[in-house]
CSV table of C-alpha atoms and ligand atoms in Angstrom, one decimal:
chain,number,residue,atom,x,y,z
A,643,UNK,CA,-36.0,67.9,63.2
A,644,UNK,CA,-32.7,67.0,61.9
A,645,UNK,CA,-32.4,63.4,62.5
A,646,UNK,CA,-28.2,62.0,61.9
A,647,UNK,CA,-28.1,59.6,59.3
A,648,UNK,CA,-27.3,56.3,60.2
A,649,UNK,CA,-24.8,54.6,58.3
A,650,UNK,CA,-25.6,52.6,55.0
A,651,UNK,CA,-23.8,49.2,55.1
A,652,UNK,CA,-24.2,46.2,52.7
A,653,UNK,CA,-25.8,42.5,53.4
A,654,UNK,CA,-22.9,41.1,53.7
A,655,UNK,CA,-21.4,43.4,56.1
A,656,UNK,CA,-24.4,43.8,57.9
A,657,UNK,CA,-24.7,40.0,58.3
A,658,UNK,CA,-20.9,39.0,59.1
A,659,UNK,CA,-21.5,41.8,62.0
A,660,UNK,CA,-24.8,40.0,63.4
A,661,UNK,CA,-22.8,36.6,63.0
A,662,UNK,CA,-20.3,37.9,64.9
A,663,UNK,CA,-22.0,38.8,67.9
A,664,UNK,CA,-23.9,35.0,67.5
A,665,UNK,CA,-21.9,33.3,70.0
A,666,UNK,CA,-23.5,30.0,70.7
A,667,UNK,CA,-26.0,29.6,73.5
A,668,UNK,CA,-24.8,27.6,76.7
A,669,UNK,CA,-26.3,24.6,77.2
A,670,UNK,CA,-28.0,21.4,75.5
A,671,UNK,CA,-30.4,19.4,75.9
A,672,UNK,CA,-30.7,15.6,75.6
A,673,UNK,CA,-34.0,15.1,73.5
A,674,UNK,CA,-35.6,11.8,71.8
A,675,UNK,CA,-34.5,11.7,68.6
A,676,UNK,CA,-38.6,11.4,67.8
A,677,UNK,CA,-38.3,14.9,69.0
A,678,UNK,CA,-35.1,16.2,67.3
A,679,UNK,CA,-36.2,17.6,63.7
A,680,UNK,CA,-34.8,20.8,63.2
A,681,UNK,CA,-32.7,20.9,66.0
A,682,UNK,CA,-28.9,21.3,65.6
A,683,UNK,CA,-26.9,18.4,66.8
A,684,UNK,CA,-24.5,19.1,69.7
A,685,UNK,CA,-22.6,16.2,70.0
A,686,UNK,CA,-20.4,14.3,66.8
A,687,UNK,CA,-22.5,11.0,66.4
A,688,UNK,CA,-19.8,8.1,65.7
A,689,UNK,CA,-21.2,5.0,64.8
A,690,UNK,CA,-20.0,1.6,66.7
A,691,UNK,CA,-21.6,-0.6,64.1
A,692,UNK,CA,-21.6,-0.9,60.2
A,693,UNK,CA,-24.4,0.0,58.6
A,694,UNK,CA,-25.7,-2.6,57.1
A,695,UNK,CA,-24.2,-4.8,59.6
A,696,UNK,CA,-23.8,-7.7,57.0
A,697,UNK,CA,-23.7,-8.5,53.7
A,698,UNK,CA,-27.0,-8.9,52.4
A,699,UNK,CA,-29.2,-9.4,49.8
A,700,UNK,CA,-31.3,-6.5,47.3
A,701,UNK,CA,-33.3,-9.1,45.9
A,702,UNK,CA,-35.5,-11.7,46.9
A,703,UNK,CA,-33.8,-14.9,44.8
A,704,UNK,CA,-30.9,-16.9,45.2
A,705,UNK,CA,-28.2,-17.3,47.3
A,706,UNK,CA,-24.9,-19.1,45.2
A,707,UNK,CA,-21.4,-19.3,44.1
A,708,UNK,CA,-21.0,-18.0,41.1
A,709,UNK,CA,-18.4,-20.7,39.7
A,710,UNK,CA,-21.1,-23.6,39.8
A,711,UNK,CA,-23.6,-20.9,37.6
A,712,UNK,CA,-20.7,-20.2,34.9
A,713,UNK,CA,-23.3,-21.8,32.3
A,714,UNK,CA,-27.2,-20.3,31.6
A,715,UNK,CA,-29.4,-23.1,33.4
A,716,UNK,CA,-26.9,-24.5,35.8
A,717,UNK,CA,-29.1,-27.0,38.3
A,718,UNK,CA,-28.4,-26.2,41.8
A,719,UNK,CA,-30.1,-27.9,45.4
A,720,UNK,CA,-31.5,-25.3,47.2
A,721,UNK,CA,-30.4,-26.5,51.0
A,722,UNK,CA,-31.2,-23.8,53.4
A,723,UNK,CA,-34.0,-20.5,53.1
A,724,UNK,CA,-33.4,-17.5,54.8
A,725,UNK,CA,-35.7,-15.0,55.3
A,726,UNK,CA,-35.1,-11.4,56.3
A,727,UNK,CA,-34.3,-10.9,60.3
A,728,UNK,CA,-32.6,-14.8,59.7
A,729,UNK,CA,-29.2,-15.9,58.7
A,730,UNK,CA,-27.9,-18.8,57.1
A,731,UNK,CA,-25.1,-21.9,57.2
A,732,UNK,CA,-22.3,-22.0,55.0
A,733,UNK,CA,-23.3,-22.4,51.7
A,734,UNK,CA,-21.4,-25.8,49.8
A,735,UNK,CA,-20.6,-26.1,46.7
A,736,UNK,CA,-23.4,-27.2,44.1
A,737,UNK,CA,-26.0,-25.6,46.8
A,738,UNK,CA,-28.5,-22.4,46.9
A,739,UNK,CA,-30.0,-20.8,49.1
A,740,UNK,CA,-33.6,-19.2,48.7
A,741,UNK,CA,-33.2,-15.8,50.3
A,742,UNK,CA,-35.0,-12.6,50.8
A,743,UNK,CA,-34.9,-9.1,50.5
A,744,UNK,CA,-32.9,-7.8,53.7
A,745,UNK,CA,-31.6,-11.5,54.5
A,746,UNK,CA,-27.5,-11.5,55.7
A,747,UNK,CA,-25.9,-13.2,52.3
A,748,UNK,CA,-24.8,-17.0,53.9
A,749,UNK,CA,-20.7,-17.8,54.3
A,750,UNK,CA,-19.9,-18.9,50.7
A,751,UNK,CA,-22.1,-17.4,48.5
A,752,UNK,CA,-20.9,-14.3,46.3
A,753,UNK,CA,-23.7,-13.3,44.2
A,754,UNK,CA,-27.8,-13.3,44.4
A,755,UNK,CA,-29.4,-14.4,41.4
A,756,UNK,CA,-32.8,-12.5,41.1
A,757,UNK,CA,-36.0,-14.7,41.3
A,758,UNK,CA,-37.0,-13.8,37.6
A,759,UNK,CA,-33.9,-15.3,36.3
A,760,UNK,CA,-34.9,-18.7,38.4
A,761,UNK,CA,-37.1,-21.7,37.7
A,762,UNK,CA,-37.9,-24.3,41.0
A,763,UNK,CA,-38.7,-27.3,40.7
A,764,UNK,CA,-39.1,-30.4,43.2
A,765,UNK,CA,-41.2,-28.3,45.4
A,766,UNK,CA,-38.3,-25.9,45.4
A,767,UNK,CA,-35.7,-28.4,46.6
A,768,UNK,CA,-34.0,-27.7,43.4
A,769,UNK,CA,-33.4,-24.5,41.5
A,770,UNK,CA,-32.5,-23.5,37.5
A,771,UNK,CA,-30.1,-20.6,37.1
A,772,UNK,CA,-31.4,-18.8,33.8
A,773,UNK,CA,-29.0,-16.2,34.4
A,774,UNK,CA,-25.1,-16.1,34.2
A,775,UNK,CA,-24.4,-14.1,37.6
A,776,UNK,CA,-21.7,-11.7,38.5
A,777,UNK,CA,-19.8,-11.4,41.6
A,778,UNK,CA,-21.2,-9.5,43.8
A,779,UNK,CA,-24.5,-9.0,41.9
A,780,UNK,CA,-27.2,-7.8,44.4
A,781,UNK,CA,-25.6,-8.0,47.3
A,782,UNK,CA,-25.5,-4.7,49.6
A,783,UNK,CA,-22.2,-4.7,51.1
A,784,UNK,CA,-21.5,-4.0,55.4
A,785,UNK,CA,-20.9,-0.4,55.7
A,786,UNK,CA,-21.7,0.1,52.2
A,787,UNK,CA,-23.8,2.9,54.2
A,788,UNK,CA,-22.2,3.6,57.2
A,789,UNK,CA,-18.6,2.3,58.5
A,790,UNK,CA,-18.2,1.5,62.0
A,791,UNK,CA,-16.5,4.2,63.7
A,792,UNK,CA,-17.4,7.1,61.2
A,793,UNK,CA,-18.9,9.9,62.0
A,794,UNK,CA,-22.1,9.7,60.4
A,795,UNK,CA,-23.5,13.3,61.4
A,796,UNK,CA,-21.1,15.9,63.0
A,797,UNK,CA,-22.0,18.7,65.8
A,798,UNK,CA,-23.5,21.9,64.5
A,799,UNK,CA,-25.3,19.6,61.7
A,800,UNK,CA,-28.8,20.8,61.7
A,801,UNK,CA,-31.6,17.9,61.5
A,802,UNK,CA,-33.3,16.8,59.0
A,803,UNK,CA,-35.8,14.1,58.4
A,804,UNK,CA,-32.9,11.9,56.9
A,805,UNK,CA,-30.8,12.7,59.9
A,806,UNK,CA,-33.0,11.5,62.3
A,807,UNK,CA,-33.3,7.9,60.7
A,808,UNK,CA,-29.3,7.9,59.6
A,809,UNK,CA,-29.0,8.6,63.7
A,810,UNK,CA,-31.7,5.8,64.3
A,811,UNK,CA,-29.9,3.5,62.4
A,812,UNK,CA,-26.7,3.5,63.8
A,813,UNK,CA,-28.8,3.0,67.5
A,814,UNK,CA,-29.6,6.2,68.8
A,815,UNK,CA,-32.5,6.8,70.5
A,816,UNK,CA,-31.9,10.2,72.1
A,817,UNK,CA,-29.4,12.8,70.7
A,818,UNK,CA,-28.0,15.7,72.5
A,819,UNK,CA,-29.3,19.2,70.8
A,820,UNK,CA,-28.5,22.7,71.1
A,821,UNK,CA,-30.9,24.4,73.6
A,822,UNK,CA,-34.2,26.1,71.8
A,823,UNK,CA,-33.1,30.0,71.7
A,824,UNK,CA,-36.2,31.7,73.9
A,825,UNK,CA,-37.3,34.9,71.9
A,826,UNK,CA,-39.3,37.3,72.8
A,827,UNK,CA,-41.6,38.4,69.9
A,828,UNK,CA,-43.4,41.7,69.8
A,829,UNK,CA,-45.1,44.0,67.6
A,830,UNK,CA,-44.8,48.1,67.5
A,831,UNK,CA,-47.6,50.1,65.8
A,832,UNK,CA,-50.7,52.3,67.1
A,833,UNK,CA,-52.3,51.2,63.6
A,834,UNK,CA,-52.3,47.5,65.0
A,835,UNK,CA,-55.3,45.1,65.3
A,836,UNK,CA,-55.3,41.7,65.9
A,837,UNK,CA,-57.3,40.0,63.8
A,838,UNK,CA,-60.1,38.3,65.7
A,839,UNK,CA,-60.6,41.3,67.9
A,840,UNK,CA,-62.1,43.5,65.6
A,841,UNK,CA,-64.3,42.3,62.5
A,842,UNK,CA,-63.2,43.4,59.0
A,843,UNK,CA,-66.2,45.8,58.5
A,844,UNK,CA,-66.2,47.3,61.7
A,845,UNK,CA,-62.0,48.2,61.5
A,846,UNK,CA,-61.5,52.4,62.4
A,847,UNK,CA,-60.3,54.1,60.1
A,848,UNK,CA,-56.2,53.9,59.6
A,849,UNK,CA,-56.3,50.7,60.9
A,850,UNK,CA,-54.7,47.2,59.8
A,851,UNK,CA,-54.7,44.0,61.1
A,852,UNK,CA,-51.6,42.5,62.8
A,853,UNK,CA,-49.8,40.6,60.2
A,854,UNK,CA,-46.0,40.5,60.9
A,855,UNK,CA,-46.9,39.0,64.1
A,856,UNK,CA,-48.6,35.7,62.3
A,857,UNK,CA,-45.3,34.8,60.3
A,858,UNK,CA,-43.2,35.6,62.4
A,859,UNK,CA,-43.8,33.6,65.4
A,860,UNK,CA,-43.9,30.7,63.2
A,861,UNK,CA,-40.7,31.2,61.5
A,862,UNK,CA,-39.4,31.2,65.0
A,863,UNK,CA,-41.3,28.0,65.7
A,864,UNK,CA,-39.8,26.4,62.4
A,865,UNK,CA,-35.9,27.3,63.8
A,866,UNK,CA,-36.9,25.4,67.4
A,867,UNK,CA,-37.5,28.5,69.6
A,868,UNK,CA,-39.1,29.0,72.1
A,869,UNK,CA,-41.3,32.4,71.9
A,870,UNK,CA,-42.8,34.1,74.2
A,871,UNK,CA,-45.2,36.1,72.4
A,872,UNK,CA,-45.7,39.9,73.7
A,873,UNK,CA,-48.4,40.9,71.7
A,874,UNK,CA,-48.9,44.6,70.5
A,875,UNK,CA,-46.9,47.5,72.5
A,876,UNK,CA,-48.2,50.9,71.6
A,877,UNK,CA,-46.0,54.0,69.7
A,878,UNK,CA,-45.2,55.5,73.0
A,879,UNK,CA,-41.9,55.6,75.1
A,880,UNK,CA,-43.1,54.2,78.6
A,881,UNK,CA,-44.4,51.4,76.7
A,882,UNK,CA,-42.0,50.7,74.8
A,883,UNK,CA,-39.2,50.9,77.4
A,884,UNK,CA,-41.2,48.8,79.9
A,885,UNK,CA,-42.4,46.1,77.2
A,886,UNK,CA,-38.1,45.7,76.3
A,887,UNK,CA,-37.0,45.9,79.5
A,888,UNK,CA,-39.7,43.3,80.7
A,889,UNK,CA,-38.9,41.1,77.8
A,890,UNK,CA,-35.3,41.1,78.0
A,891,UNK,CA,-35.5,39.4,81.7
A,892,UNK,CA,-35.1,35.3,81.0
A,893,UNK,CA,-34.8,35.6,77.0
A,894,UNK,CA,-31.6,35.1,74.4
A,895,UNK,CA,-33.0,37.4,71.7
A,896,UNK,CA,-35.7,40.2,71.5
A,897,UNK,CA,-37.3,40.7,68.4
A,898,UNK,CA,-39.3,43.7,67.1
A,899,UNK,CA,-41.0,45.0,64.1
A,900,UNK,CA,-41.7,48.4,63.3
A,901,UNK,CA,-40.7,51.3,64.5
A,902,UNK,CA,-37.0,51.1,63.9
A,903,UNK,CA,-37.7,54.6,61.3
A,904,UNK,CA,-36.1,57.2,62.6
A,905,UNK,CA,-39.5,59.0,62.7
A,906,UNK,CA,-40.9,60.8,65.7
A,907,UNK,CA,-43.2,57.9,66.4
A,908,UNK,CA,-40.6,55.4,66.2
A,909,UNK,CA,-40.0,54.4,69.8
A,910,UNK,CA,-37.8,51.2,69.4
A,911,UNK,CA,-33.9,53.3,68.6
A,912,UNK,CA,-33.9,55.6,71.5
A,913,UNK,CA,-35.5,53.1,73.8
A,914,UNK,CA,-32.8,50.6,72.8
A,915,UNK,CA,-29.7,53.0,73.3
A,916,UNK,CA,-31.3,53.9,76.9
A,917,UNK,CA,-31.6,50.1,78.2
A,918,UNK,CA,-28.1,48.7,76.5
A,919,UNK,CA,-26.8,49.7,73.1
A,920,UNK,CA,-27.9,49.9,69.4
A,921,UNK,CA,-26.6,49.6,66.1
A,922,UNK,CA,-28.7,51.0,63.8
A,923,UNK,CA,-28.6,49.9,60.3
A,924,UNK,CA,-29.3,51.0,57.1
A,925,UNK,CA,-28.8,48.4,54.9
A,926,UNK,CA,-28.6,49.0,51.1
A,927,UNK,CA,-30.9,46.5,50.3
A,928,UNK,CA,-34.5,46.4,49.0
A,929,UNK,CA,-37.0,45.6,50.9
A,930,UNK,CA,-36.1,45.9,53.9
A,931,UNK,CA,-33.9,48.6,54.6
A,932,UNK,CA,-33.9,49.6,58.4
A,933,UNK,CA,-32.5,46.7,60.5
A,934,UNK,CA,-31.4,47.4,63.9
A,935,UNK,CA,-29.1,45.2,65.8
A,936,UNK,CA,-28.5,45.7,69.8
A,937,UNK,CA,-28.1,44.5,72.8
A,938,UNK,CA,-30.4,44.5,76.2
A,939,UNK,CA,-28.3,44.7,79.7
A,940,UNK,CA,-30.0,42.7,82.4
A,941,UNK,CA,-27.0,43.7,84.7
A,942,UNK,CA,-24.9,45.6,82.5
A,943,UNK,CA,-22.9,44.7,79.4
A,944,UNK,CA,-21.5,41.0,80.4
A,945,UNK,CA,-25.3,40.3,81.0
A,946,UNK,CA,-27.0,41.0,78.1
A,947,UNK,CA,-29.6,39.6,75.6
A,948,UNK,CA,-29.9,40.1,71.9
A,949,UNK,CA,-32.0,42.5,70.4
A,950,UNK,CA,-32.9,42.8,66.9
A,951,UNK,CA,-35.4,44.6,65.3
A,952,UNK,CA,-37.3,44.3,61.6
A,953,UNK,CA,-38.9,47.2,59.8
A,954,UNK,CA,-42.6,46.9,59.6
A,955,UNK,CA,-43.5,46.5,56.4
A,956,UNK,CA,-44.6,43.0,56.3
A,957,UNK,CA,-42.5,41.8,53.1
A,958,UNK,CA,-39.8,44.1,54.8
A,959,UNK,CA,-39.8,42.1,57.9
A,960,UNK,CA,-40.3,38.7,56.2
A,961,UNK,CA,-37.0,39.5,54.0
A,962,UNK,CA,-35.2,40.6,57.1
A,963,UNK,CA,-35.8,37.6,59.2
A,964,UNK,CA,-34.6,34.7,56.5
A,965,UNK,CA,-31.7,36.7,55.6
A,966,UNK,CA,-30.2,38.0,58.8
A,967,UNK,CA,-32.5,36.5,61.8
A,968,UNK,CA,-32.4,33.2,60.3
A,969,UNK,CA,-28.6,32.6,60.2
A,970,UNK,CA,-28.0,34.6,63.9
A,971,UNK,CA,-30.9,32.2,65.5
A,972,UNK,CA,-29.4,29.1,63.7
A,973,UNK,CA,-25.5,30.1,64.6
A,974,UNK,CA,-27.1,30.7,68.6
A,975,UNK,CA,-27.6,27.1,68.0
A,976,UNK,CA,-24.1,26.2,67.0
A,977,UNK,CA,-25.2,25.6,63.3
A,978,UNK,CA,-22.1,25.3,61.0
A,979,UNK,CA,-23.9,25.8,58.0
A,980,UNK,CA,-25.9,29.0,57.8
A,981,UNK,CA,-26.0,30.3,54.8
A,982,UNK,CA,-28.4,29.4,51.8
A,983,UNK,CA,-28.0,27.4,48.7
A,984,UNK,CA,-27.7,29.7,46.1
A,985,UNK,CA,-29.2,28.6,42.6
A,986,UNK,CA,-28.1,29.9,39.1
A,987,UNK,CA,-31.7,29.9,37.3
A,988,UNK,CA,-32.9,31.6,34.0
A,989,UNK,CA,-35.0,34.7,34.4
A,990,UNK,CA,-38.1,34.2,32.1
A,991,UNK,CA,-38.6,37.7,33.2
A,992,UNK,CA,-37.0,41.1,32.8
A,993,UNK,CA,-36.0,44.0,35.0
A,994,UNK,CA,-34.7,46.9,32.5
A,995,UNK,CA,-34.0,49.5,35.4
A,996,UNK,CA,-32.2,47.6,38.1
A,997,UNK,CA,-32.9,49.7,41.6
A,998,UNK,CA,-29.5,51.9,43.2
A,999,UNK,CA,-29.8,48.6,46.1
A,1000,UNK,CA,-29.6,45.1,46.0
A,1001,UNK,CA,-32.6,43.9,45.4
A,1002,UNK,CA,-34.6,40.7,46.3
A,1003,UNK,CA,-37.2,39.9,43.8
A,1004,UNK,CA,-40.2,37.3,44.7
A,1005,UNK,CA,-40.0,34.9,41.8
A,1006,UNK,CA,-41.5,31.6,41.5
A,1007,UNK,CA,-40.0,28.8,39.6
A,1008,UNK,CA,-42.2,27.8,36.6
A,1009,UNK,CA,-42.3,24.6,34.6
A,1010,UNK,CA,-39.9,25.5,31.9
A,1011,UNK,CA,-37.1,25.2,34.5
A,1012,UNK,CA,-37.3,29.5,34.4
A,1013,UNK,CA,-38.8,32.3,37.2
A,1014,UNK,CA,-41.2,34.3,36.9
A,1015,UNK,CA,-41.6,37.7,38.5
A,1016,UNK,CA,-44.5,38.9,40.3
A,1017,UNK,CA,-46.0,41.8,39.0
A,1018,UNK,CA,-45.9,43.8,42.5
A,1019,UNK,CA,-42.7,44.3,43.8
A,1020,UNK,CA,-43.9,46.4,46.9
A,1021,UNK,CA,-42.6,45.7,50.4
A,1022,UNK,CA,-46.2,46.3,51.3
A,1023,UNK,CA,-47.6,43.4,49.2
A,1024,UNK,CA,-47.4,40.4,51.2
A,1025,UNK,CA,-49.0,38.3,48.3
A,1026,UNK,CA,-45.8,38.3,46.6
A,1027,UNK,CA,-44.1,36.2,49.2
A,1028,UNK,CA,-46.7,34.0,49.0
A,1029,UNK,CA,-46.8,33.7,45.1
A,1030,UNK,CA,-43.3,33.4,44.9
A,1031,UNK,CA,-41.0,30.4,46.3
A,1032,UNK,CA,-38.2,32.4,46.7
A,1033,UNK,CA,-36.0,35.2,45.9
A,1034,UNK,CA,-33.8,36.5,43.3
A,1035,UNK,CA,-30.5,38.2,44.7
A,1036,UNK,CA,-30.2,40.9,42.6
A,1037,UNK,CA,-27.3,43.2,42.5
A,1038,UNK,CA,-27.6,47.1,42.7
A,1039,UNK,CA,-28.3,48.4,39.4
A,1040,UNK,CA,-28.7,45.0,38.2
A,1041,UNK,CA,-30.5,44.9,35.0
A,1042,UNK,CA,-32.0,41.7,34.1
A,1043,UNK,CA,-33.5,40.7,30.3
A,1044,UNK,CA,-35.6,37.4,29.5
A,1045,UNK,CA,-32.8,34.1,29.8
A,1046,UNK,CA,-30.4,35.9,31.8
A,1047,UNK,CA,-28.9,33.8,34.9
A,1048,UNK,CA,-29.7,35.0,38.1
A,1049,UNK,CA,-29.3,34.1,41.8
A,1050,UNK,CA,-32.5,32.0,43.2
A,1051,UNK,CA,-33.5,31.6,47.0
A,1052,UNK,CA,-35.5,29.1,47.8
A,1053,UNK,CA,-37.9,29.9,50.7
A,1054,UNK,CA,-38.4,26.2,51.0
A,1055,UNK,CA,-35.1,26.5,52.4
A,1056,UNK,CA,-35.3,30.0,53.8
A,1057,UNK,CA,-38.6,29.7,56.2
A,1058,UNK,CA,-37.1,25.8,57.4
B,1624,LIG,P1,-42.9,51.1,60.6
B,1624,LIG,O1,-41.7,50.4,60.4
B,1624,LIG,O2,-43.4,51.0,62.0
B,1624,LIG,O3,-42.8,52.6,60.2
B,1624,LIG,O4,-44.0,50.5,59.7
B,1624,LIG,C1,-43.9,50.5,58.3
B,1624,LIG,C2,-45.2,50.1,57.7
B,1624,LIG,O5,-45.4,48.7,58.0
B,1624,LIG,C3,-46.4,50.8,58.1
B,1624,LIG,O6,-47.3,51.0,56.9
B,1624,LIG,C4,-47.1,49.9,59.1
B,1624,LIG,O7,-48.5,50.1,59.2
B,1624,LIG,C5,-46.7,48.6,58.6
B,1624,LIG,N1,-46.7,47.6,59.7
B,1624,LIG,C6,-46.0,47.7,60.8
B,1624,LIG,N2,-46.1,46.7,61.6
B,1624,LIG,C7,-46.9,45.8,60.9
B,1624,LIG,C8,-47.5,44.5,61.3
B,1624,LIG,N3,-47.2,43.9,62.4
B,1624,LIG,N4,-48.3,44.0,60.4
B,1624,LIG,C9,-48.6,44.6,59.2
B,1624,LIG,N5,-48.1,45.8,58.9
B,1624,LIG,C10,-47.3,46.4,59.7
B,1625,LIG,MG1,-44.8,52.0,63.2
């Protein structure tokens, strides 16, 4: 059979189209921020309060003014105590203050002398200065942190752990998110069995257990979506067209693995093109290079969902989804910030025939501040995404010898 070429395009091209089509999804959703990590923020959070509300002490010590502590061992009258959640008087001259960690710094003082440079005496009605201060010393200034009226996060700002107790500290208890995407998650393949159905010795011949199916529902679950998983659909047309139709009804994106070959048992393209349109990719890149992007009508083109499908092979599919799923799903969400942090890191490795594609090696950062390469680079061998950490971005016909700096991926950052 003479099957047409589709045509080769790069990464980058590849993902600036997928972006392209990633028009945020309608709708948010006002959730506790308890319940926000990971979500991308849909509102610009400005703060109506400094943060740290007032000046106020680093240290547990001394409260003073610095002019009557000019001179190591200055005696001053402790008058007042102020612990944290407290605040003090004014503060006169010749006095101290005892004062705590977190305590607002009393009217008058304008430096905290640390306890260790102190000796009490009088039951602590009295206090030696063994310390020449400096204004300002240990104090935390208001809005040293946050001012009031700045935007302390901004919409499209995905949420981190951080986030969620910056947004807690100017007073939010609920933020308004981007709606979870709802995917629909399938797997193609006559070969598949899920494991738990069938025991490893008693597996027919040709068989494999299901493992695209494993990483990538939770890859969806780490990017907030919703899935509905569809489970296995078998390498015939009917199925295939009924299982996509099915799952395009009430979903934002369709995802697929396998079957997007252009072999004869490779359902997915021409089923595709029949319900809605396809673009199907060969991207010059390694692993992972059929990618098809398309669209499912519901009621014709205005009404359509997202379809995108991964090749099969698992390291294949797992490349695919943090490079190009990964930034589409987050930019559905109204994510600003989409693309990777790229590190410059010391191969303690070497590559002497780079391949004719880009390639993305599975590294792992080692304790000499260099990567090492795992010895099987097959897009078969799921064990190298699990020995590595990440990926090295390496251009086609890149050839890489030991100390050379390369691109680093981190899938720390990649599968979050
Ligand atoms: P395909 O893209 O359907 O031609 O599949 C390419 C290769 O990936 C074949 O060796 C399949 O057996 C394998 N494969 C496809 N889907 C999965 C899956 N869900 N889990 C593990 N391997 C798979
Ligand atoms: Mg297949």
């Amino acid at each position: 059979m003479n099957v047409p070429r589709a045509p080769l395009r790069s990464l980058d091209e590849a993902l600036a189209e997928l972006l392209a089509q990633a028009q945020a999804l309608p709708g948010i959703e006002v959730v506790s921020t308890f319940e926000a990590d990971g979500r991308v923020l849909a509102e610009n959070l400005v703060s109506e309060l400094h943060v740290p509300p007032q000046d106020n002490s680093s240290m547990d010590g001394y409260a003073l003014r610095c002019a009557d502590a000019s001179l190591v061992g200055a005696m001053l009258r402790v008058t007042q105590r102020i612990p944290a959640g407290h605040h003090g008087q004014p503060l006169g001259p010749g006095e101290a203050a005892r004062i705590f960690t977190g305590a607002p710094v009393p009217p008058g003082a304008d430096a905290i002398v640390m306890q260790e440079d102190c000796e009490a005496f009088e039951d602590g009605a009295r206090v030696r200065v063994n310390h020449v201060p400096r204004p300002g010393q240990w104090i935390r200034r208001a809005g040293e942190d946050v001012t009031r009226g700045a935007v302390v996060l901004a919409r499209g700002q995905r949420l981190s752990p951080a986030a969620l107790g910056l947004a807690a500290g100017i007073g939010r208890a609920r933020l308004s998110v981007a709606r979870r995407p709802r995917v629909a998650l399938f797997s193609t393949g006559d070969e598949l069995v899920m494991p738990g159905d069938v025991p490893p010795q008693a597996m027919p011949p040709g068989a494999i257990y299901n493992s695209n199916r494993f990483f990538l529902r939770s890859l969806l679950q780490r990017l907030s979506c919703e899935v509905t998983d569809c489970g296995i659909v078998p390498d015939r047309r009917e199925a295939t067209l009924a299982a996509l139709r099915e799952a395009a009804q009430g979903h934002d994106l369709v995802l697929t693995s396998g079957g997007v070959s252009v072999g004869e048992e490779d359902h997915i393209k021409p089923s595709v093109q029949q319900l809605g349109e396809l673009d199907l990719w060969q991207i010059s890149m390694k692993p992972g290079k059929p990618f098809a992007y398309g669209k499912l009508y519901r009621n014709g083109p205005q009404d359509a969902c997202h379809f995108a499908g991964l090749p099969g092979n698992p390291v294949s599919s797992y490349v695919t989804f943090v490079l190009l799923v990964r930034p589409f799903l987050l930019r559905l969400q109204g994510a600003k910030n989409v693309a990777p942090v790229r590190m410059a890191l010391p191969a303690h490795f070497e590559l002497p025939r780079g391949d004719k594609r880009r390639e993305f090696l599975r590294v792992r950062r080692n304790a000499a501040g260099g990567l090492d390469l795992f010895s099987n680079q097959s897009s078969g061998v799921l064990t190298s995404a699990v020995w590595g950490d990440g990926l090295v971005d390496n251009p086609a016909g890149g050839t890489i010898f030991h100390g050379d700096t390369v691109q680093f991926l981190a899938f720390a950052e990649l599968t979050a």
